[in-house]
Structure formats: structure tokens, C-alpha cells
Coordinates of C-alpha atoms in Angstrom, one line a residue:
X2 CA 0.0 0.0 0.0
X3 CA 1.1 3.5 -0.9
X4 CA 2.2 5.7 1.9
X5 CA 0.1 8.4 0.3
X6 CA -3.1 6.4 0.5
X7 CA -2.5 5.0 3.9
X8 CA -4.9 5.7 6.7
X9 CA -4.2 5.5 10.6
X10 CA -6.3 2.4 11.1
X11 CA -5.2 0.3 8.1
X12 CA -2.8 -1.5 10.2
X13 CA -3.2 -2.3 14.0
X14 CA -1.5 -0.3 16.7
X15 CA 2.1 -1.3 17.2
X16 CA 2.9 -1.8 13.5
X17 CA 4.0 0.6 10.7
X18 CA 5.0 3.5 12.8
X19 CA 6.6 5.5 10.0
X20 CA 3.4 5.3 8.0
X21 CA 1.3 6.4 11.0
X22 CA 3.7 9.3 11.7
X23 CA 3.6 10.3 8.0
X24 CA -0.3 10.2 7.9
X25 CA -0.8 12.1 11.2
X26 CA 1.9 14.8 10.4
X27 CA 0.4 15.2 6.8
X28 CA -3.0 16.0 8.4
X29 CA -1.5 18.3 11.1
X30 CA 0.5 20.1 8.3
X31 CA -2.6 20.9 6.4
X32 CA -4.5 22.2 9.4
X33 CA -1.7 23.8 11.0
X34 CA -0.6 25.7 8.0
X35 CA -4.1 27.1 7.7
X36 CA -4.4 28.1 11.4
X37 CA -0.8 29.5 11.5
X38 CA -1.3 31.5 8.2
X39 CA -4.5 32.9 9.8
X40 CA -2.7 33.8 13.1
X41 CA 0.2 35.4 11.1
X42 CA -1.8 37.5 8.7
X43 CA -4.5 38.7 11.3
X44 CA -2.6 38.8 14.7
X45 CA 1.2 38.7 14.8
X46 CA 2.1 40.3 11.4
X47 CA 5.9 39.5 11.5
X48 CA 8.2 41.8 9.5
X49 CA 10.5 40.0 7.1
X50 CA 10.7 36.4 5.7
X51 CA 12.9 35.0 8.5
X52 CA 10.5 36.2 11.2
X53 CA 7.6 34.8 9.3
X54 CA 9.3 31.4 9.1
X55 CA 10.2 31.6 12.8
X56 CA 6.5 32.3 13.7
X57 CA 5.4 29.3 11.6
X58 CA 7.8 27.2 13.6
X59 CA 6.5 28.6 16.7
X60 CA 2.9 27.8 15.9
X61 CA 3.2 24.6 14.0
X62 CA 6.1 23.0 16.1
X63 CA 4.0 22.0 19.2
X64 CA 1.4 20.6 16.7
X65 CA 3.9 18.3 15.1
X66 CA 5.5 17.5 18.5
X67 CA 2.1 16.5 20.0
X68 CA 1.1 14.1 17.1
X69 CA 4.5 12.6 16.8
X70 CA 4.5 12.1 20.7
X71 CA 1.1 10.4 20.6
X72 CA 2.1 8.1 17.7
X73 CA 5.4 7.1 19.2
X74 CA 4.3 6.6 22.8
X75 CA 1.3 4.6 21.7
X76 CA 3.4 2.5 19.5
X77 CA 5.9 1.8 22.2
X78 CA 3.1 1.2 24.8
X79 CA 1.4 -1.2 22.6
X80 CA 4.7 -3.2 21.9
X81 CA 5.8 -3.2 25.6
X82 CA 2.3 -4.2 27.0
X83 CA 1.6 -6.7 24.3
X84 CA -2.0 -5.5 24.2
X85 CA -4.0 -3.3 21.8
X86 CA -6.4 -1.6 24.3
X87 CA -7.6 1.6 25.5
X88 CA -4.7 2.2 28.1
X89 CA -2.3 2.6 25.3
X90 CA -4.3 5.6 24.0
X91 CA -4.5 7.0 27.5
X92 CA -0.8 6.8 28.0
X93 CA -0.2 8.4 24.6
X94 CA -2.8 11.2 25.2
X95 CA -1.3 11.9 28.7
X96 CA 2.2 12.3 27.3
X97 CA 1.1 14.4 24.6
X98 CA -0.6 16.8 27.1
X99 CA 2.5 16.9 29.3
X100 CA 4.7 17.7 26.4
X101 CA 2.4 20.4 25.0
X102 CA 2.3 21.9 28.6
X103 CA 6.2 22.0 28.7
X104 CA 6.3 23.4 25.1
X105 CA 4.0 26.3 25.9
X106 CA 5.8 26.8 29.4
X107 CA 2.5 26.3 31.4
X108 CA 2.6 23.3 33.6
X109 CA -0.9 23.7 35.0
X110 CA -2.3 23.8 31.5
X111 CA -0.2 20.9 30.6
X112 CA -1.6 18.7 33.4
X113 CA -5.2 19.4 32.4
X114 CA -4.4 18.9 28.7
X115 CA -2.8 15.7 29.7
X116 CA -5.9 14.4 31.6
X117 CA -8.3 15.6 28.9
X118 CA -6.2 14.1 26.1
X119 CA -6.0 10.8 28.0
X120 CA -9.9 10.8 28.2
X121 CA -10.1 11.6 24.6
X122 CA -7.7 8.9 23.6
X123 CA -9.8 6.5 25.6
X124 CA -13.0 7.4 24.0
X125 CA -11.5 7.2 20.6
X126 CA -10.1 3.8 21.1
X127 CA -13.3 2.7 22.7
X128 CA -15.2 3.8 19.5
X129 CA -12.7 1.9 17.3
X130 CA -12.9 -1.3 19.5
X131 CA -16.8 -1.1 19.6
X132 CA -17.3 0.0 16.0
X133 CA -19.1 3.2 16.3
X134 CA -18.2 6.6 14.9
X135 CA -16.3 9.1 17.3
X136 CA -16.1 12.0 14.8
X137 CA -19.1 12.1 12.6
X138 CA -18.3 12.6 9.0
X139 CA -20.4 14.0 6.1
X140 CA -22.0 11.5 3.7
X141 CA -20.2 11.0 0.5
X142 CA -23.2 11.8 -1.6
X143 CA -25.8 14.4 -0.5
X144 CA -29.0 15.1 -2.3
X145 CA -30.5 18.4 -0.8
X146 CA -33.7 19.7 -2.5
X147 CA -32.4 23.1 -3.5
X148 CA -28.7 22.8 -3.5
X149 CA -26.1 23.8 -0.9
X150 CA -22.9 25.6 -0.4
X151 CA -21.1 23.0 -2.6
X152 CA -23.4 23.2 -5.6
X153 CA -24.0 26.3 -7.9
X154 CA -27.8 25.9 -7.4
X155 CA -28.4 27.7 -4.3
X156 CA -31.9 28.6 -3.1
X157 CA -32.1 30.2 0.4
X158 CA -35.9 30.6 0.3
X159 CA -37.6 30.6 3.7
X160 CA -40.9 28.9 2.7
X161 CA -41.8 26.0 0.7
X162 CA -42.9 26.5 -2.9
X163 CA -46.6 27.1 -3.3
X164 CA -48.8 24.6 -4.7
X165 CA -49.6 24.7 -8.5
X166 CA -52.7 27.1 -9.1
X167 CA -52.4 28.7 -5.5
X168 CA -53.4 32.4 -5.2
X169 CA -52.6 34.6 -2.4
X170 CA -55.5 35.9 -0.4
X171 CA -55.1 39.5 -1.3
X172 CA -55.0 38.5 -5.0
X173 CA -58.4 36.7 -4.9
X174 CA -61.5 38.4 -6.3
X175 CA -64.4 37.4 -4.1

């Protein structure tokens, strides 16, 4: 399987660490570049190319560190424990929160991030083990009646169309 078409859950945890790192960091680079660009353009507005690249590193570095930490710690925990269960995701999430708190230099925030990321990791793994969807996705094929934001046929009328042959009360001649 190509590394570009790989998904995180194509192989079980504890296998294919490089592919999992590539997949997660690819997703983070897309989201992080958009968020960092928005912050750079609207808020910080650094002067010069070097300062702009440095600001991208400041903003995207913790994102890459968090995803890489989660993947590596989950991989190591799975291989050391010999089990593929929710505790591995809790360990990975906790270590991600601690590392993020250290990177942003706020230990109290890091602790609460660690606890929340451990809980989110447990919930995500529970959803995978029990075959339900943790993050809802849009259906692949949508058929709205009047179009939507993705089609050129937009109709934002408030009311349903009138029946054929319907006449308004003020237009009736009685």
C-alpha cells in the first residue's frame, strides 16, 4: 500500500510507525498551516521572511510534536504491553498533554491537557474497539432539495414553494 493512500487504522497499533507518523503529520501540516497562516496574517504580522518562518515554527512546532509524541508513545506502549487496548491511547494522550504543557511553558495547563487528552484517547479507542463513529463525517453523496454551499444551485428561500394554481388571499377576487 502506498504511503500517500495510507490511513491510520489500516494496520493495527504497534505496527508501521513510519506510515502512522507520515499520516498524522500530513494532516497536522494541512490544518496547522491554515491556522498558522490565519494567525500570522491577522494577529502577529511579523516583519520579514525570517521572522515569518520563525513564527510558523513557533505555531506549528507544538502541533507536530504533539502528534509525533502520541504516535510514538502509543506504538511503544502497545509493543511493551503486548495488548492493543484503551490504556495505550490513555498513555499516549497523557504524554502528549504533558509535552504540550512543557512546550508552551505552562505546567498547570499541561496537566489538564494531559488528563483531557487521555480521556479523549480512551474514548476514541473505545469507539474503534466497539465499531461506532467518534467523529461524525459527512456522507459522500448528498442530495439536498435546493442545492447547498457545494453546488451552484443555491436557493435560500424561507418557505416551501406554493402549490400549483395557488393564489394569495389579497389577489383573490371574491
